[in-house]
PDB file of C-alpha atoms in Angstrom:
ATOM      1  CA  UNK A 225       4.658  -0.605 -69.109  1.00 56.00           C
ATOM      2  CA  UNK A 226       2.575  -3.538 -68.230  1.00 56.00           C
ATOM      3  CA  UNK A 227       5.638  -5.636 -67.437  1.00 60.00           C
ATOM      4  CA  UNK A 228       7.270  -2.609 -65.378  1.00 57.00           C
ATOM      5  CA  UNK A 229       3.932  -2.483 -63.314  1.00 60.00           C
ATOM      6  CA  UNK A 230       3.804  -6.060 -62.543  1.00 65.00           C
ATOM      7  CA  UNK A 231       6.325  -6.187 -59.746  1.00 68.00           C
ATOM      8  CA  UNK A 232       4.805  -3.256 -58.113  1.00 64.00           C
ATOM      9  CA  UNK A 233       1.298  -4.884 -58.298  1.00 62.00           C
ATOM     10  CA  UNK A 234       2.826  -8.164 -56.716  1.00 64.00           C
ATOM     11  CA  UNK A 235       4.669  -6.230 -54.101  1.00 61.00           C
ATOM     12  CA  UNK A 236       1.535  -4.343 -52.950  1.00 61.00           C
ATOM     13  CA  UNK A 237      -0.335  -7.539 -52.776  1.00 63.00           C
ATOM     14  CA  UNK A 238       2.249  -9.088 -50.709  1.00 58.00           C
ATOM     15  CA  UNK A 239       2.332  -6.193 -48.347  1.00 61.00           C
ATOM     16  CA  UNK A 240      -1.366  -6.156 -47.973  1.00 60.00           C
ATOM     17  CA  UNK A 241      -1.367 -10.124 -47.272  1.00 59.00           C
ATOM     18  CA  UNK A 242       1.414  -9.486 -44.606  1.00 57.00           C
ATOM     19  CA  UNK A 243      -0.618  -6.804 -43.039  1.00 55.00           C
ATOM     20  CA  UNK A 244      -3.718  -8.867 -42.985  1.00 58.00           C
ATOM     21  CA  UNK A 245      -1.802 -11.801 -41.362  1.00 60.00           C
ATOM     22  CA  UNK A 246      -0.221  -9.728 -38.965  1.00 54.00           C
ATOM     23  CA  UNK A 247      -3.886  -8.326 -37.927  1.00 65.00           C
ATOM     24  CA  UNK A 248      -5.145 -11.724 -37.569  1.00 70.00           C
ATOM     25  CA  UNK A 249      -2.215 -12.909 -35.431  1.00 63.00           C
ATOM     26  CA  UNK A 250      -2.643  -9.883 -33.126  1.00 65.00           C
ATOM     27  CA  UNK A 251      -6.474 -10.495 -32.942  1.00 78.00           C
ATOM     28  CA  UNK A 252      -5.684 -14.166 -31.977  1.00 77.00           C
ATOM     29  CA  UNK A 253      -3.501 -13.115 -29.429  1.00 74.00           C
ATOM     30  CA  UNK A 254      -6.051 -10.834 -27.825  1.00 81.00           C
ATOM     31  CA  UNK A 255      -8.618 -13.636 -27.870  1.00 89.00           C
ATOM     32  CA  UNK A 256      -6.163 -15.692 -26.187  1.00 90.00           C
ATOM     33  CA  UNK A 257      -5.025 -13.369 -23.554  1.00 88.00           C
ATOM     34  CA  UNK A 258      -8.672 -12.278 -23.140  1.00 91.00           C
ATOM     35  CA  UNK A 259     -10.046 -15.874 -22.513  1.00 92.00           C
ATOM     36  CA  UNK A 260      -7.208 -16.823 -19.950  1.00 92.00           C
ATOM     37  CA  UNK A 261      -7.521 -13.622 -18.084  1.00 94.00           C
ATOM     38  CA  UNK A 262     -11.377 -13.719 -17.954  1.00 91.00           C
ATOM     39  CA  UNK A 263     -11.199 -17.183 -16.786  1.00 94.00           C
ATOM     40  CA  UNK A 264      -8.581 -16.275 -13.741  1.00 94.00           C
ATOM     41  CA  UNK A 265     -10.968 -13.344 -12.840  1.00 93.00           C
ATOM     42  CA  UNK A 266     -14.071 -15.623 -12.728  1.00 93.00           C
ATOM     43  CA  UNK A 267     -12.010 -17.840 -10.538  1.00 94.00           C
ATOM     44  CA  UNK A 268     -10.553 -15.029  -8.252  1.00 94.00           C
ATOM     45  CA  UNK A 269      -6.969 -15.944  -9.205  1.00 95.00           C
ATOM     46  CA  UNK A 270      -5.778 -12.380  -9.018  1.00 96.00           C
ATOM     47  CA  UNK A 271      -1.977 -13.115  -8.700  1.00 96.00           C
ATOM     48  CA  UNK A 272      -1.982 -14.870 -11.938  1.00 96.00           C
ATOM     49  CA  UNK A 273      -4.320 -12.402 -13.341  1.00 96.00           C
ATOM     50  CA  UNK A 274      -1.554  -9.877 -12.775  1.00 97.00           C
ATOM     51  CA  UNK A 275       0.979 -12.150 -14.233  1.00 96.00           C
ATOM     52  CA  UNK A 276      -0.948 -12.968 -17.398  1.00 96.00           C
ATOM     53  CA  UNK A 277      -2.255  -9.198 -18.095  1.00 96.00           C
ATOM     54  CA  UNK A 278       1.549  -8.231 -17.487  1.00 96.00           C
ATOM     55  CA  UNK A 279       2.719 -10.495 -20.155  1.00 96.00           C
ATOM     56  CA  UNK A 280      -0.199  -9.344 -22.434  1.00 95.00           C
ATOM     57  CA  UNK A 281       0.843  -5.530 -22.168  1.00 96.00           C
ATOM     58  CA  UNK A 282       4.593  -6.558 -22.909  1.00 96.00           C
ATOM     59  CA  UNK A 283       3.639  -8.312 -26.059  1.00 94.00           C
ATOM     60  CA  UNK A 284       0.974  -5.556 -26.920  1.00 94.00           C
ATOM     61  CA  UNK A 285       2.078  -2.216 -25.184  1.00 95.00           C
ATOM     62  CA  UNK A 286      -0.549  -0.357 -26.920  1.00 95.00           C
ATOM     63  CA  UNK A 287      -3.424  -2.678 -25.905  1.00 95.00           C
ATOM     64  CA  UNK A 288      -5.869  -0.483 -23.395  1.00 96.00           C
ATOM     65  CA  UNK A 289      -7.878  -3.399 -22.491  1.00 95.00           C
ATOM     66  CA  UNK A 290      -4.825  -5.426 -21.375  1.00 96.00           C
ATOM     67  CA  UNK A 291      -3.737  -2.542 -19.295  1.00 97.00           C
ATOM     68  CA  UNK A 292      -7.228  -2.359 -17.883  1.00 96.00           C
ATOM     69  CA  UNK A 293      -7.034  -6.009 -16.755  1.00 96.00           C
ATOM     70  CA  UNK A 294      -3.763  -5.526 -15.192  1.00 97.00           C
ATOM     71  CA  UNK A 295      -4.961  -2.428 -13.211  1.00 97.00           C
ATOM     72  CA  UNK A 296      -8.118  -4.210 -11.874  1.00 96.00           C
ATOM     73  CA  UNK A 297      -5.718  -7.161 -10.829  1.00 97.00           C
ATOM     74  CA  UNK A 298      -3.615  -4.950  -9.057  1.00 97.00           C
ATOM     75  CA  UNK A 299      -6.522  -3.047  -7.301  1.00 96.00           C
ATOM     76  CA  UNK A 300      -7.829  -6.596  -6.055  1.00 96.00           C
ATOM     77  CA  UNK A 301      -4.465  -7.387  -4.492  1.00 97.00           C
ATOM     78  CA  UNK A 302      -4.775  -3.735  -2.985  1.00 96.00           C
ATOM     79  CA  UNK A 303      -1.376  -2.716  -4.666  1.00 97.00           C
ATOM     80  CA  UNK A 304      -2.869   0.613  -5.278  1.00 97.00           C
ATOM     81  CA  UNK A 305      -0.210   2.741  -6.641  1.00 97.00           C
ATOM     82  CA  UNK A 306       0.383   0.085  -9.286  1.00 97.00           C
ATOM     83  CA  UNK A 307      -3.462  -0.132  -9.993  1.00 97.00           C
ATOM     84  CA  UNK A 308      -3.418   3.931 -10.369  1.00 97.00           C
ATOM     85  CA  UNK A 309      -0.458   4.022 -12.795  1.00 98.00           C
ATOM     86  CA  UNK A 310      -1.869   1.160 -14.970  1.00 98.00           C
ATOM     87  CA  UNK A 311      -5.402   2.549 -15.008  1.00 98.00           C
ATOM     88  CA  UNK A 312      -4.067   5.971 -16.235  1.00 97.00           C
ATOM     89  CA  UNK A 313      -1.968   4.029 -18.758  1.00 98.00           C
ATOM     90  CA  UNK A 314      -5.383   2.413 -19.882  1.00 98.00           C
ATOM     91  CA  UNK A 315      -7.409   5.187 -20.269  1.00 97.00           C
ATOM     92  CA  UNK A 316      -4.741   7.119 -22.288  1.00 97.00           C
ATOM     93  CA  UNK A 317      -4.501   4.220 -24.840  1.00 97.00           C
ATOM     94  CA  UNK A 318      -8.288   3.644 -24.901  1.00 96.00           C
ATOM     95  CA  UNK A 319     -10.204   7.013 -23.867  1.00 96.00           C
ATOM     96  CA  UNK A 320     -13.285   5.746 -25.466  1.00 95.00           C
ATOM     97  CA  UNK A 321     -13.789   2.931 -23.180  1.00 95.00           C
ATOM     98  CA  UNK A 322     -16.228   4.066 -20.442  1.00 94.00           C
ATOM     99  CA  UNK A 323     -15.145   1.039 -18.083  1.00 93.00           C
ATOM    100  CA  UNK A 324     -11.569   1.961 -18.181  1.00 96.00           C
ATOM    101  CA  UNK A 325     -12.603   5.348 -16.710  1.00 96.00           C
ATOM    102  CA  UNK A 326     -14.741   3.645 -14.154  1.00 93.00           C
ATOM    103  CA  UNK A 327     -11.674   1.477 -13.146  1.00 94.00           C
ATOM    104  CA  UNK A 328      -9.776   4.491 -12.811  1.00 96.00           C
ATOM    105  CA  UNK A 329     -12.328   6.332 -10.817  1.00 92.00           C
ATOM    106  CA  UNK A 330     -12.596   3.509  -8.404  1.00 92.00           C
ATOM    107  CA  UNK A 331      -8.778   3.412  -7.756  1.00 96.00           C
ATOM    108  CA  UNK A 332      -8.778   7.251  -7.292  1.00 95.00           C
ATOM    109  CA  UNK A 333     -11.403   6.679  -4.342  1.00 93.00           C
ATOM    110  CA  UNK A 334      -9.385   4.026  -3.020  1.00 94.00           C
ATOM    111  CA  UNK A 335      -6.367   6.225  -2.702  1.00 96.00           C
ATOM    112  CA  UNK A 336      -8.700   9.195  -1.481  1.00 94.00           C
ATOM    113  CA  UNK A 337      -8.206  11.330  -4.441  1.00 95.00           C
ATOM    114  CA  UNK A 338     -11.955  12.488  -4.652  1.00 94.00           C
ATOM    115  CA  UNK A 339     -11.347  15.134  -7.166  1.00 94.00           C
ATOM    116  CA  UNK A 340      -9.443  12.800  -9.753  1.00 95.00           C
ATOM    117  CA  UNK A 341     -12.256  10.392  -9.044  1.00 94.00           C
ATOM    118  CA  UNK A 342     -15.024  12.981  -9.890  1.00 95.00           C
ATOM    119  CA  UNK A 343     -13.196  13.729 -13.241  1.00 95.00           C
ATOM    120  CA  UNK A 344     -12.928  10.171 -14.324  1.00 94.00           C
ATOM    121  CA  UNK A 345     -16.723   9.494 -13.350  1.00 93.00           C
ATOM    122  CA  UNK A 346     -17.637  12.652 -15.521  1.00 95.00           C
ATOM    123  CA  UNK A 347     -15.569  11.270 -18.305  1.00 95.00           C
ATOM    124  CA  UNK A 348     -17.340   7.783 -18.005  1.00 95.00           C
ATOM    125  CA  UNK A 349     -20.580   9.452 -18.104  1.00 95.00           C
ATOM    126  CA  UNK A 350     -20.043  11.496 -20.924  1.00 95.00           C
ATOM    127  CA  UNK A 351     -19.272   8.519 -22.968  1.00 95.00           C
ATOM    128  CA  UNK A 352     -22.342   6.785 -21.894  1.00 94.00           C
ATOM    129  CA  UNK A 353     -25.021   8.736 -20.099  1.00 92.00           C
ATOM    130  CA  UNK A 354     -26.860   5.649 -19.012  1.00 93.00           C
ATOM    131  CA  UNK A 355     -24.178   4.683 -16.960  1.00 93.00           C
ATOM    132  CA  UNK A 356     -26.007   4.412 -13.699  1.00 94.00           C
ATOM    133  CA  UNK A 357     -23.094   2.959 -11.693  1.00 91.00           C
ATOM    134  CA  UNK A 358     -21.014   5.952 -12.540  1.00 93.00           C
ATOM    135  CA  UNK A 359     -23.631   8.435 -11.688  1.00 95.00           C
ATOM    136  CA  UNK A 360     -24.440   6.979  -8.525  1.00 94.00           C
ATOM    137  CA  UNK A 361     -20.776   7.123  -7.493  1.00 93.00           C
ATOM    138  CA  UNK A 362     -20.562  10.641  -8.751  1.00 94.00           C
ATOM    139  CA  UNK A 363     -23.327  11.682  -6.567  1.00 95.00           C
ATOM    140  CA  UNK A 364     -21.759   9.643  -3.518  1.00 94.00           C
ATOM    141  CA  UNK A 365     -18.394  11.593  -3.765  1.00 94.00           C
ATOM    142  CA  UNK A 366     -19.892  14.896  -4.477  1.00 95.00           C
ATOM    143  CA  UNK A 367     -22.005  14.343  -1.100  1.00 95.00           C
ATOM    144  CA  UNK A 368     -18.753  13.128   0.780  1.00 93.00           C
ATOM    145  CA  UNK A 369     -17.117  16.454  -0.269  1.00 94.00           C
ATOM    146  CA  UNK A 370     -20.212  18.460   0.658  1.00 95.00           C
ATOM    147  CA  UNK A 371     -21.143  19.387  -2.672  1.00 96.00           C
ATOM    148  CA  UNK A 372     -24.551  18.841  -2.210  1.00 96.00           C
ATOM    149  CA  UNK A 373     -26.291  20.500  -5.236  1.00 96.00           C
ATOM    150  CA  UNK A 374     -23.945  18.742  -7.622  1.00 96.00           C
ATOM    151  CA  UNK A 375     -24.788  15.375  -5.569  1.00 96.00           C
ATOM    152  CA  UNK A 376     -28.540  15.920  -5.792  1.00 96.00           C
ATOM    153  CA  UNK A 377     -28.412  16.481  -9.639  1.00 96.00           C
ATOM    154  CA  UNK A 378     -26.382  13.149 -10.107  1.00 96.00           C
ATOM    155  CA  UNK A 379     -28.842  11.145  -8.028  1.00 97.00           C
ATOM    156  CA  UNK A 380     -31.647  12.859 -10.051  1.00 96.00           C
ATOM    157  CA  UNK A 381     -30.120  11.466 -13.202  1.00 96.00           C
ATOM    158  CA  UNK A 382     -29.919   8.145 -11.553  1.00 96.00           C
ATOM    159  CA  UNK A 383     -33.500   8.017 -10.677  1.00 96.00           C
ATOM    160  CA  UNK A 384     -34.440   9.370 -14.268  1.00 96.00           C
ATOM    161  CA  UNK A 385     -32.932   6.008 -15.621  1.00 96.00           C
ATOM    162  CA  UNK A 386     -33.869   3.890 -12.527  1.00 95.00           C
ATOM    163  CA  UNK A 387     -36.904   5.365 -10.690  1.00 94.00           C
ATOM    164  CA  UNK A 388     -36.861   2.502  -8.057  1.00 93.00           C
ATOM    165  CA  UNK A 389     -33.235   2.773  -7.270  1.00 95.00           C
ATOM    166  CA  UNK A 390     -33.116   2.325  -3.480  1.00 95.00           C
ATOM    167  CA  UNK A 391     -29.684   3.544  -2.939  1.00 93.00           C
ATOM    168  CA  UNK A 392     -30.333   6.586  -5.055  1.00 95.00           C
ATOM    169  CA  UNK A 393     -33.370   7.337  -3.126  1.00 95.00           C
ATOM    170  CA  UNK A 394     -31.740   7.021   0.040  1.00 95.00           C
ATOM    171  CA  UNK A 395     -28.881   9.288  -1.123  1.00 95.00           C
ATOM    172  CA  UNK A 396     -31.720  11.837  -1.980  1.00 96.00           C
ATOM    173  CA  UNK A 397     -33.220  11.428   1.456  1.00 96.00           C
ATOM    174  CA  UNK A 398     -29.933  11.844   2.985  1.00 95.00           C
ATOM    175  CA  UNK A 399     -29.025  15.134   0.846  1.00 96.00           C
ATOM    176  CA  UNK A 400     -32.649  16.546   1.620  1.00 96.00           C
ATOM    177  CA  UNK A 401     -31.805  16.342   5.273  1.00 95.00           C
ATOM    178  CA  UNK A 402     -28.708  17.868   5.106  1.00 95.00           C
ATOM    179  CA  UNK A 403     -30.188  20.820   3.056  1.00 95.00           C
ATOM    180  CA  UNK A 404     -33.076  21.162   5.515  1.00 96.00           C
ATOM    181  CA  UNK A 405     -35.645  19.693   3.383  1.00 95.00           C
ATOM    182  CA  UNK A 406     -37.175  17.439   6.334  1.00 95.00           C
ATOM    183  CA  UNK A 407     -40.564  17.136   4.093  1.00 95.00           C
ATOM    184  CA  UNK A 408     -38.797  16.114   1.174  1.00 95.00           C
ATOM    185  CA  UNK A 409     -36.762  13.506   3.428  1.00 95.00           C
ATOM    186  CA  UNK A 410     -39.849  12.257   4.863  1.00 95.00           C
ATOM    187  CA  UNK A 411     -41.581  11.607   1.683  1.00 95.00           C
ATOM    188  CA  UNK A 412     -39.003   9.645   0.259  1.00 95.00           C
ATOM    189  CA  UNK A 413     -38.502   7.428   3.457  1.00 94.00           C
ATOM    190  CA  UNK A 414     -42.405   7.128   3.392  1.00 94.00           C
ATOM    191  CA  UNK A 415     -42.045   5.785  -0.296  1.00 93.00           C
ATOM    192  CA  UNK A 416     -39.212   3.218   0.484  1.00 94.00           C
ATOM    193  CA  UNK A 417     -41.015   1.819   3.768  1.00 93.00           C
ATOM    194  CA  UNK A 418     -44.243   1.232   1.639  1.00 93.00           C
ATOM    195  CA  UNK A 419     -42.370  -1.177  -0.556  1.00 91.00           C
ATOM    196  CA  UNK A 420     -40.554  -2.876   2.392  1.00 92.00           C
ATOM    197  CA  UNK A 421     -37.104  -0.994   2.044  1.00 90.00           C
ATOM    198  CA  UNK A 422     -34.831   0.866   4.048  1.00 87.00           C
ATOM    199  CA  UNK A 423     -31.653   3.105   3.758  1.00 86.00           C
ATOM    200  CA  UNK A 424     -28.041   2.711   4.143  1.00 67.00           C
ATOM    201  CA  UNK A 425     -26.484   5.956   3.778  1.00 53.00           C
ATOM    202  CA  UNK A 426     -24.075   6.003   0.620  1.00 46.00           C
ATOM    203  CA  UNK A 427     -23.157   9.628   1.084  1.00 44.00           C
ATOM    204  CA  UNK A 428     -21.380   8.808   4.486  1.00 44.00           C
ATOM    205  CA  UNK A 429     -17.559   8.698   3.742  1.00 43.00           C
ATOM    206  CA  UNK A 430     -16.006   5.267   3.518  1.00 41.00           C
ATOM    207  CA  UNK A 431     -13.021   4.560   5.436  1.00 37.00           C
ATOM    208  CA  UNK A 432     -11.666   1.883   3.095  1.00 36.00           C
ATOM    209  CA  UNK A 433     -13.396   1.941  -0.423  1.00 39.00           C
ATOM    210  CA  UNK A 434     -13.764  -1.369  -2.235  1.00 39.00           C
ATOM    211  CA  UNK A 435     -12.198  -1.136  -5.741  1.00 37.00           C
ATOM    212  CA  UNK A 436     -14.596  -3.308  -8.183  1.00 36.00           C
ATOM    213  CA  UNK A 437     -13.103  -4.847 -11.296  1.00 38.00           C
ATOM    214  CA  UNK A 438     -14.142  -3.592 -14.605  1.00 38.00           C
ATOM    215  CA  UNK A 439     -16.666  -5.762 -16.601  1.00 41.00           C
ATOM    216  CA  UNK A 440     -15.116  -7.719 -19.466  1.00 42.00           C
ATOM    217  CA  UNK A 441     -15.192  -6.192 -22.933  1.00 42.00           C
ATOM    218  CA  UNK A 442     -14.179  -7.243 -26.293  1.00 37.00           C
ATOM    219  CA  UNK A 443     -10.442  -6.935 -26.667  1.00 36.00           C
ATOM    220  CA  UNK A 444      -9.151  -4.253 -29.246  1.00 33.00           C
TER     221      UNK A 444
END
């Protein structure tokens, strides 16, 4: 019995070793592409970012991070239809990554798809309830759509995390004016003036939103 079992044991060991080797190779490939793409992004070389990220997705089509980099590259080149499709692929493959949802939401805004942007912001915030950027943008989009209670609530959450956030305070002042709460708006303006700050209205619709690249994260 022992002799009969020996080949099976050896086969299992060989299979485990092969799996470990394949995993190590995939991890090394991730690290290689991640380093190349990040260096290109830092240099602002977005055309080559797209070339490298495209190759990365070809070699690892299930890698959400690679698709996220590709989407960010397309967005920077203003190839927004491609940015949208690749951003959707990224979140489908890696729905657990808040930054991939944030990238999708920014593309949605650039394509003037506010309801889809709101959905993506909400998903990002659900994954990270301290995501001040997504909360602030959620407030902005709601304000642009005239959904003032929702916008006010999102700005409240920003200020709970960052009480001196100038843009959130200005957003609250703008909403207060639109809701007829002049005293509240004046109080916020006085608070800002006392610290030498002023407002640029974030809630005003933007003609051509800028799509920011997602921050780097470890490759999966």
